[in-house]
XYZ file of C-alpha atoms in Angstrom:
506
model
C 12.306 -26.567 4.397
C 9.214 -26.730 6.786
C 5.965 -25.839 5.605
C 3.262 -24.773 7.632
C -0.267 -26.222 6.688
C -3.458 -24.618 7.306
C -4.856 -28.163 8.538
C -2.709 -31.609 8.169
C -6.110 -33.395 7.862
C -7.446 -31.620 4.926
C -7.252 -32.307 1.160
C -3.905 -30.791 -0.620
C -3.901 -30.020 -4.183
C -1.391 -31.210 -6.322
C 0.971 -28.417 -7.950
C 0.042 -28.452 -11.262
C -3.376 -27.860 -10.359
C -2.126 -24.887 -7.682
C -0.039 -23.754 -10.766
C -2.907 -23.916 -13.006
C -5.328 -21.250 -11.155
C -1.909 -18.676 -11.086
C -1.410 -19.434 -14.776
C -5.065 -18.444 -15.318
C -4.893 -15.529 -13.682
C -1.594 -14.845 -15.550
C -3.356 -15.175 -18.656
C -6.760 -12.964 -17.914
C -4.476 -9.992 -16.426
C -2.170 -10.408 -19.681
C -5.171 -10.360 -21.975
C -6.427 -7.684 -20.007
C -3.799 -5.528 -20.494
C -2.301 -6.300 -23.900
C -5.550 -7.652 -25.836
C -8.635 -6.271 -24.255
C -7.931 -2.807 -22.614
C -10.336 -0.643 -21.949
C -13.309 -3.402 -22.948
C -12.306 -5.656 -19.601
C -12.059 -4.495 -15.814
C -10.258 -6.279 -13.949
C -13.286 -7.467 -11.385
C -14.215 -9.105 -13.985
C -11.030 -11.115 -14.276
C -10.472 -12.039 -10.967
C -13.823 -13.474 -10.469
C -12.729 -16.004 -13.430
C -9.476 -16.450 -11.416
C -12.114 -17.179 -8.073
C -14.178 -19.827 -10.390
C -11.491 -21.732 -11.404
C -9.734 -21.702 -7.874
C -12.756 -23.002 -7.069
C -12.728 -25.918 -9.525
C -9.325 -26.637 -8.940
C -10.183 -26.685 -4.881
C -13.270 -28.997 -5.225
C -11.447 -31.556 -7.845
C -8.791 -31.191 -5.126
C -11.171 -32.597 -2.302
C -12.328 -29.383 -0.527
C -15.862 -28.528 -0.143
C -18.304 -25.678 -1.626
C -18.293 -24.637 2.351
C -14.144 -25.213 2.506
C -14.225 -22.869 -0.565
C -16.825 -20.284 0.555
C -14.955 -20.040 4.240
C -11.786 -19.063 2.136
C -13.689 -16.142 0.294
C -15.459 -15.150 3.271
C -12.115 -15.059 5.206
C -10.334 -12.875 2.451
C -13.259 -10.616 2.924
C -12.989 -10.684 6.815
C -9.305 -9.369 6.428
C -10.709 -6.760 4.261
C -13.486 -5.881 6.465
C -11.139 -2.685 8.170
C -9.014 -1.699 5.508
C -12.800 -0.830 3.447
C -14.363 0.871 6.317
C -11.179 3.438 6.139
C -10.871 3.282 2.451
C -14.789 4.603 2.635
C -13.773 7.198 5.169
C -11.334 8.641 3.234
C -13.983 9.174 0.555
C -16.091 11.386 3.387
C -12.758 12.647 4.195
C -11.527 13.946 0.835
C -15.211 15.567 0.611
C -15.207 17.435 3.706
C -11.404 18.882 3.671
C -12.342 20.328 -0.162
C -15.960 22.052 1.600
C -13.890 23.093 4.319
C -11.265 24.715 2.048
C -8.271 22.889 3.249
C -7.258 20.761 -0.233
C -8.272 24.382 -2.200
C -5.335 26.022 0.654
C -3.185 23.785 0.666
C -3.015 23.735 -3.395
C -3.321 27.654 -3.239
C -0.348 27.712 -0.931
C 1.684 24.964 -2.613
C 1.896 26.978 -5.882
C 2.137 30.038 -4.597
C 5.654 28.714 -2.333
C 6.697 25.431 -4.776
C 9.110 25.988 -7.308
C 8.103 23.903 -10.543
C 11.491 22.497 -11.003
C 11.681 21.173 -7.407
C 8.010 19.594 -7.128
C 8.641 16.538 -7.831
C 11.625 15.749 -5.393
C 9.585 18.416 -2.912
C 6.752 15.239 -3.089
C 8.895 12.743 -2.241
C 10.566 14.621 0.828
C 7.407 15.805 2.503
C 5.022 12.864 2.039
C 8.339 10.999 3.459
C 8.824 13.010 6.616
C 4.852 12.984 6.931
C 4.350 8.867 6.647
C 7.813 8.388 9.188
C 6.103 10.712 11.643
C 2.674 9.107 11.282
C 3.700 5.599 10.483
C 0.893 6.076 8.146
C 1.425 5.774 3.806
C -2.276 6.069 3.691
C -2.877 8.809 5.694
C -0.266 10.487 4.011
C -1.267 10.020 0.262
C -4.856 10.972 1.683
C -3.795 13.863 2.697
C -0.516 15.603 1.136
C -0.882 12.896 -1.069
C -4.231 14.857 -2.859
C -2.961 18.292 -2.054
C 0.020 17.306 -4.336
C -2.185 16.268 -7.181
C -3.723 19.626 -6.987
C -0.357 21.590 -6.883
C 1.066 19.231 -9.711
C -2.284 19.829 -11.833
C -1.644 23.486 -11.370
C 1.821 23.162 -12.226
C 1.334 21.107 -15.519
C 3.390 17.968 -14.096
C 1.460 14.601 -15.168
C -0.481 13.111 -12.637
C 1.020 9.582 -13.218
C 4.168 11.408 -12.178
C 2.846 13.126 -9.220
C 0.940 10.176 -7.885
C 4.592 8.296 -8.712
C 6.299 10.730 -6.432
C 3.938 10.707 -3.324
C 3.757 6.957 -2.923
C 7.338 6.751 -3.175
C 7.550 9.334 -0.232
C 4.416 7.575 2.117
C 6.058 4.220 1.250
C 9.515 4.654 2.398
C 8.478 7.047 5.833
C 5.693 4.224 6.629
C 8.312 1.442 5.574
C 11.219 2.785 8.113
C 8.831 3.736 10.960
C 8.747 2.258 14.347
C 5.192 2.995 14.735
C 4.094 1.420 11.297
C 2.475 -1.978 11.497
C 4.368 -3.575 8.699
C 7.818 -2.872 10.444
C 6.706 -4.433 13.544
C 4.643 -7.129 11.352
C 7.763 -7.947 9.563
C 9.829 -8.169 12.549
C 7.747 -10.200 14.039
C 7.627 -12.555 11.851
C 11.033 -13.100 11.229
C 11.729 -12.822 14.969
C 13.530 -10.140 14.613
C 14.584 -6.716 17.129
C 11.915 -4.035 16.082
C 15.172 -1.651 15.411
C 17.663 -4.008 13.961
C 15.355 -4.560 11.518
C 14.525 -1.020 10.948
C 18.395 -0.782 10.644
C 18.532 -3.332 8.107
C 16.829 -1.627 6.316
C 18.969 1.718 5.613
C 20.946 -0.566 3.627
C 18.390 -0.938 1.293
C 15.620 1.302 1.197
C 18.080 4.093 2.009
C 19.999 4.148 -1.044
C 16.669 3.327 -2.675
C 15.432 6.775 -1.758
C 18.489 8.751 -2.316
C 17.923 7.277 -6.462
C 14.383 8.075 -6.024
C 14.944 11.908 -5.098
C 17.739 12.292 -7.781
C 15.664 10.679 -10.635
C 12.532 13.010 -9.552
C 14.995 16.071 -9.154
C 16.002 15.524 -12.434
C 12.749 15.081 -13.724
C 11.502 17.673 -12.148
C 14.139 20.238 -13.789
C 11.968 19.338 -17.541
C 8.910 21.911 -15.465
C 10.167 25.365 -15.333
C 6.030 26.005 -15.776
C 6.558 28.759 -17.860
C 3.817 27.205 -20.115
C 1.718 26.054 -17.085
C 1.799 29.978 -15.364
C -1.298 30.984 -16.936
C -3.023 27.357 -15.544
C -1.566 27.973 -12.242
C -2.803 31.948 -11.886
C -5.970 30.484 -13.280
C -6.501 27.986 -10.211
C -5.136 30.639 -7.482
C -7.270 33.402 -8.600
C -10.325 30.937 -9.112
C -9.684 29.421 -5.506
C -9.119 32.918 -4.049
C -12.346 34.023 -5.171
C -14.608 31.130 -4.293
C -13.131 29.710 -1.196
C -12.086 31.366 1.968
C -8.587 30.823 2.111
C -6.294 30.953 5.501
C -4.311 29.004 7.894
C -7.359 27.837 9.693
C -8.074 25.558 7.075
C -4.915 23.628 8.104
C -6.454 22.723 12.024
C -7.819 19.444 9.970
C -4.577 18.249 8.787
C -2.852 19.325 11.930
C -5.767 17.346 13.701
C -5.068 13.999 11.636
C -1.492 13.925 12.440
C -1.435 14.122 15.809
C -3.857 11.558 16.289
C -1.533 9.608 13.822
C 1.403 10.345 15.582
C -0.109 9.753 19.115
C -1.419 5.869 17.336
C -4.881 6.591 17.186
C -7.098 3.786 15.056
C -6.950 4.874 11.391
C -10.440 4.494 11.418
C -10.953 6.726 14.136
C -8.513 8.976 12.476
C -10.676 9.662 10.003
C -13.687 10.048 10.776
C -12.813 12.755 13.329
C -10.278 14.592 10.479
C -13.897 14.028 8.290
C -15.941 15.945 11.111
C -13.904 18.346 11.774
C -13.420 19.274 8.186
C -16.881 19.378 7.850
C -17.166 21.573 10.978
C -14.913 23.946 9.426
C -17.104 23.518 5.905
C -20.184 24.956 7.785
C -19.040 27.596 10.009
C -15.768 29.056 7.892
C -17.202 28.087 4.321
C -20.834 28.751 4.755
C -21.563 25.341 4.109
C -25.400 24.215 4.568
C -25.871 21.013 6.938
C -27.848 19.247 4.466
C -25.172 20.257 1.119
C -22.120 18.712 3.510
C -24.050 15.424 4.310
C -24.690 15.296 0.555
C -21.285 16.044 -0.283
C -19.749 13.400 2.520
C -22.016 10.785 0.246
C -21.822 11.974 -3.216
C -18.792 13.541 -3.503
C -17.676 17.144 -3.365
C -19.100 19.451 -6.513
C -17.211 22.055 -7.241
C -19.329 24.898 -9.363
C -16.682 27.703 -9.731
C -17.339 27.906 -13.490
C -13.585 27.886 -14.032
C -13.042 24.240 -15.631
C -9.283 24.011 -14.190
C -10.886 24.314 -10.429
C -14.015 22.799 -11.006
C -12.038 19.354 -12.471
C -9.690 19.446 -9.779
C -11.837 20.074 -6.912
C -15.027 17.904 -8.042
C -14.298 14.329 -6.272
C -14.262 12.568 -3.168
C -17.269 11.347 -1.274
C -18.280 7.752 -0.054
C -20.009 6.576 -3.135
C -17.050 7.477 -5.164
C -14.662 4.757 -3.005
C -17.118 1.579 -4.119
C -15.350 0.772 -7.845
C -12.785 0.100 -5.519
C -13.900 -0.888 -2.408
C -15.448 -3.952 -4.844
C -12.435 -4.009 -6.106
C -10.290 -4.881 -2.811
C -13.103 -6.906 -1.603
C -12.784 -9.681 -4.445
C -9.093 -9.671 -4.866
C -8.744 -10.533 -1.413
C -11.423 -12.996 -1.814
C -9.220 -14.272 -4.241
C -6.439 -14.227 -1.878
C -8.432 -16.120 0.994
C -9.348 -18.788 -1.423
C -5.890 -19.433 -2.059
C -4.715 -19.395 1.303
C -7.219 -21.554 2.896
C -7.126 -24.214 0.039
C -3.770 -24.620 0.735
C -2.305 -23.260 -2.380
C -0.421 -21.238 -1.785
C 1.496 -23.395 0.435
C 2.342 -26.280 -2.071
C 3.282 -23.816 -4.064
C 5.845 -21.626 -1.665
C 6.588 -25.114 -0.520
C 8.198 -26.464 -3.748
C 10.722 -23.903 -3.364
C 12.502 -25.228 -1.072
C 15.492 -26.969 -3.328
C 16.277 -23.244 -4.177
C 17.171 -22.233 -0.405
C 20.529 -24.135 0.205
C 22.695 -20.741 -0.478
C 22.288 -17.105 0.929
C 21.870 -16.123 -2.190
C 19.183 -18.479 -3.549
C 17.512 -18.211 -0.597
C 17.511 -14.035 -0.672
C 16.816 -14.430 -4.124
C 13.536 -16.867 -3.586
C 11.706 -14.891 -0.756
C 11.780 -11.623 -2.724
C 10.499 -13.703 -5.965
C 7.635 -15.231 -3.337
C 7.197 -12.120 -1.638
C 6.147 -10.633 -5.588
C 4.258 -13.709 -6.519
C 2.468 -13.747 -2.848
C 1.738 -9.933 -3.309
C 0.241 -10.707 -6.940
C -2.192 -13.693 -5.913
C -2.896 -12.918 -2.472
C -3.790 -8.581 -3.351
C -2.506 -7.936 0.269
C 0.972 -7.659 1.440
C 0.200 -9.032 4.425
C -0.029 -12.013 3.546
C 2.757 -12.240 1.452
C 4.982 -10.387 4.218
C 3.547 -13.771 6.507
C 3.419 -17.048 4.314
C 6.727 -16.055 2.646
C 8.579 -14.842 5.592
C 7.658 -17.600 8.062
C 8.013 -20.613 5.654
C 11.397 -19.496 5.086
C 12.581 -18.900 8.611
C 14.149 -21.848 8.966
C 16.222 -21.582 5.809
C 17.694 -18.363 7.253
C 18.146 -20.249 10.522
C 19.756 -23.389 9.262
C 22.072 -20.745 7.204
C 22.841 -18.929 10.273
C 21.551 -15.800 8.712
C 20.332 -13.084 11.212
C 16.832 -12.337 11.867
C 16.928 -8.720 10.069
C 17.923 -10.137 7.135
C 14.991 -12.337 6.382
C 12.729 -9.242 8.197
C 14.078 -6.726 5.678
C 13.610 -8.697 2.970
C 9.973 -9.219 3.728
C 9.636 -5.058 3.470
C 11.870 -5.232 0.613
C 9.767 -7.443 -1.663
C 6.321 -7.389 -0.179
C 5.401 -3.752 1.636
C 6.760 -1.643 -1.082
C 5.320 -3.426 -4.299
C 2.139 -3.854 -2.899
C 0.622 0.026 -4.722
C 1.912 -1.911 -7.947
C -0.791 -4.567 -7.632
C -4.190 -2.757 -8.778
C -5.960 -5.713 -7.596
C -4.648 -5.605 -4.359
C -5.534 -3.585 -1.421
C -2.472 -0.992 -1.778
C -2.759 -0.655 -5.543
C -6.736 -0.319 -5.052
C -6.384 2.270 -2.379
C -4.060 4.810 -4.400
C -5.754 4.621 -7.407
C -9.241 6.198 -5.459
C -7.350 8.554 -3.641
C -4.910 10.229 -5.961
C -7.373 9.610 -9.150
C -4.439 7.754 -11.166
C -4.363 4.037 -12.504
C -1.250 1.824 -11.195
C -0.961 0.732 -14.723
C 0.139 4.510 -14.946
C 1.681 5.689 -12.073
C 3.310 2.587 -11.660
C 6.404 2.949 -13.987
C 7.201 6.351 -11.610
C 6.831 4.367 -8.186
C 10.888 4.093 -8.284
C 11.171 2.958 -4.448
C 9.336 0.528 -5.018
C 10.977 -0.861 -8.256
C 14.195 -0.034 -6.745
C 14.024 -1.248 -3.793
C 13.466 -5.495 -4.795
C 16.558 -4.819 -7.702
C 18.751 -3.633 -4.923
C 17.460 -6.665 -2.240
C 18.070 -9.386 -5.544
C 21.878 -7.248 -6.072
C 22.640 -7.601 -2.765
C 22.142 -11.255 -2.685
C 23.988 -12.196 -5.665
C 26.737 -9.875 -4.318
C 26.912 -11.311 -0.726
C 26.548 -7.812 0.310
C 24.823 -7.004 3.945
C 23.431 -10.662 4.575
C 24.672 -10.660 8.246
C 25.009 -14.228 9.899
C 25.615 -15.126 13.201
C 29.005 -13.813 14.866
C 29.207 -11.071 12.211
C 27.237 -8.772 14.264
C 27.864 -8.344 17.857
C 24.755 -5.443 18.119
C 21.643 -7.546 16.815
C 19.860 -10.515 18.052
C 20.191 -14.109 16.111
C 17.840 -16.686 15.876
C 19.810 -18.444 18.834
C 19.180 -15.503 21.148
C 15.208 -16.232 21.181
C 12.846 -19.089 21.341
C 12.444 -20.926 18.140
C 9.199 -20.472 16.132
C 7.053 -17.517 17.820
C 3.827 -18.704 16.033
C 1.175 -19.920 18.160
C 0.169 -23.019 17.427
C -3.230 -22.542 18.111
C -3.950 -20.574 15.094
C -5.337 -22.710 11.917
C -3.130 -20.865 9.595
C -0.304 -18.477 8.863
C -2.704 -15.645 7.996
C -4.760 -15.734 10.936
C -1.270 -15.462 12.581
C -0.995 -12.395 10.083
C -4.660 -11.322 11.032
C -4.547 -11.556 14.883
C -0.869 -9.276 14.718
C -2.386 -6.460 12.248
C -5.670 -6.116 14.304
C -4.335 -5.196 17.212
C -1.688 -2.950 15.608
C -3.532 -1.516 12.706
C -3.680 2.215 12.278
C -3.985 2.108 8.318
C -4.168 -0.823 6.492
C -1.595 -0.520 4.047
C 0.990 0.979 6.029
C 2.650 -0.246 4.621
């Protein structure tokens, strides 16, 4: 199997010491979780993991300056995805001044039926994220008016926040306009809609388990208990907010902008000033209280706890636990990537490869791993995917197979990593820790099993002569990756930046 290298000139560490940093990092996330809990954060961890990368990289032969230009490039691929994630702290601020979140909750349980919320989450925030190509614009927006209903409604957040990221996920995951689709089919040179039909025959049945689980699910909520909460957060909106169907222009503002492929960051800092717009002249909003809300964070001062917890959030200061929080995991991530290890360690799977099914099998494990060490799925859609293409080429495999398989393994597990960009970004905006709302995220847990069954069952991995209606590897140029680039990722980096609308659409 050919491996890439970010330079053939420059030091490569040996794989136990590229082993060694991932087993440390194993270890502090493990005690983390299972010894330490609440007494460790997990900055705190990865910046161990960064100084021993670090040792391991200079023992290895690279520099302090080979080391810092790895951190500083994990930081550079952040640089975007943390200017939006700060805008949707402004964002959330301004729609809750400008009444739209206190609507849109008002309306939701007023017109949702407790026993269909759940599956009701899943089905709009899907519809919304295939429309805007968007799973962060989506959880930023239905995505926190759904916490509020599901608050109102008694329904566990962890469960709520389980059941919108399953929705943005799969709409962002299947649309043409998202940039991991086209990321993913570009990397494994593969048609933009055979690999989007590729991918029916995974993430669709995916969904259809994800809907019946949260149906069912949702069936344990009649909210008989919960009716009192849920008059209790109507009434208190009612009376303190000026509720109508004005307060959805901002919304309808952001999605068309989405739809129509405006920059995510311009996305939302318009949908901020207009809800902010709305704040003063609808609300009665002072200047000076909304520009101190945008910052802080909206304060809500109802008197009726129920409203005043769920309305109380948002704001730009708010977004920097995990703003930090992205920032060092991808330093993490850049560290690996431009010390080359990474690649020695992708690269001494290539033994497991000779068969469809070990070689199925082996990118979704990488795609994980990559996802875990690198905190953003774009690199582990790239490194993974484009070291392996020519296993799926030698095997005669078609191009949408290797493509889906990159969305199968890396796009959808990446709000299970809380270290990573996805994982980071969910847990500010919907107020939920992955360690908790992971377990209900059942596309993405799904999805992987049913990429791993299909494998082992032979089932939908296409090769050439199979298919008369999709390109093959034969059809196209070998190896689309311009060799001018130093390294997979700034292959990865130069794609998403002139594609990017949200950074984990993912």
């Amino acid at each position: 199997m050919q491996t890439p290298t970010t330079n053939d000139t420059a030091p490569r560490p040996s794989l136990l010491g590229a082993a060694s940093c991932i087993g440390f990092l194993c270890f502090m996330m493990f005690a983390q979780i299972f010894l330490l809990g609440e007494d460790w954060v997990t900055h705190i961890s990865l910046i161990f993991a960064i100084v021993v990368c670090s040792i391991v990289a200079l023992v290895s032969g690279f520099t302090w300056h080979d080391i810092q230009k790895g951190i500083l490039y994990g930081c550079e691929i952040a640089m975007l995805p943390m200017l939006i994630l700060m805008m949707v702290g402004v964002l959330v601020a301004s729609w809750i001044a400008s009444g739209t979140i206190p609507s849109l909750v008002y309306y939701g349980l007023q017109l949702i039926n407790p026993s269909y919320f759940l599956v009701t989450a899943v089905l709009v925030c899907s519809i919304a994220s295939l429309v805007t190509g968007s799973s962060w614009t989506t959880a930023a927006t239905f995505g926190v008016a759904f916490m509020g209903i599901g608050s109102g409604l008694g329904i566990p957040p962890a469960m709520t926040a389980g059941a919108v990221i399953s929705g943005a996920i799969f709409g962002d995951k299947i649309s043409p306009i998202s940039d991991s689709t086209n990321l993913a089919a570009g990397i494994a040179e593969a048609n933009l809609f055979d690999h989007i039909r590729s991918m029916f025959y995974t993430t669709g049945p995916a969904w259809i388990i994800t809907a019946v689980l949260f149906f069912f699910l949702g069936l344990g909520y009649q909210g008989e208990a919960d009716t009192s909460q849920a008059d209790l957060l109507r009434a208190g909106i009612l009376d303190n907010y000026s509720v109508s169907l004005f307060a959805f222009i901002p919304p309808l503002v952001v999605l068309v902008l989405a739809y129509r492929r405006v920059s995510a960051l311009a996305v939302m800092v318009i949908g901020s000033l207009v809800g902010g717009a709305m704040a003063v002249a609808v609300q009665g909003v002072g200047i000076g209280d909304m520009m101190n809300y945008m910052n802080y964070g909206y304060v809500s001062e109802t008197g009726i706890e129920p409203v005043d917890s769920l309305l109380s959030r948002g704001g730009l200061q708010e977004m920097m636990w995990t703003i930090s929080l992205g920032f060092i995991g991808l330093s993490l991530g850049g560290l690996l990537e431009k010390t080359r290890m990474l690649e020695v360690l992708l690269g001494s799977l290539g033994k497991l490869v000779s068969n469809a099914r070990g070689l199925i099998v082996t990118h979704v494990l990488a795609s994980l791993a990559t996802n875990l060490f690198s905190a953003s799925q774009y690199i582990a859609i790239i490194i993974p995917g484009r070291m392996l293409v020519p296993a799926y080429r030698k095997l005669k495999i078609l191009p949408s197979v290797c493509s889906r398989t990159c969305e199968d393994s890396a796009t959808v597990t990446s709000p299970l990593v809380p270290w990573g960009l996805g994982g980071a970004y969910y847990m500010g905006v919907l107020d939920v820790s992955a360690w908790d709302y992971m377990g209900w995220t059942f596309l993405a847990l799904i999805t992987p099993l049913i990429a791993v069954a299909y494998a082992m069952g032979n089932l939908f991995i296409w090769r050439e002569g199979e298919r008369n209606d999709v390109n093959t590897y034969y059809q196209q140029p070998a190896g689309q990756r311009d060799p001018s680039r130093n390294s997979i990722a700034d292959q990865a980096h130069g794609m998403a930046s002139t594609s990017w609308r949200s950074p984990a659409d993912h």
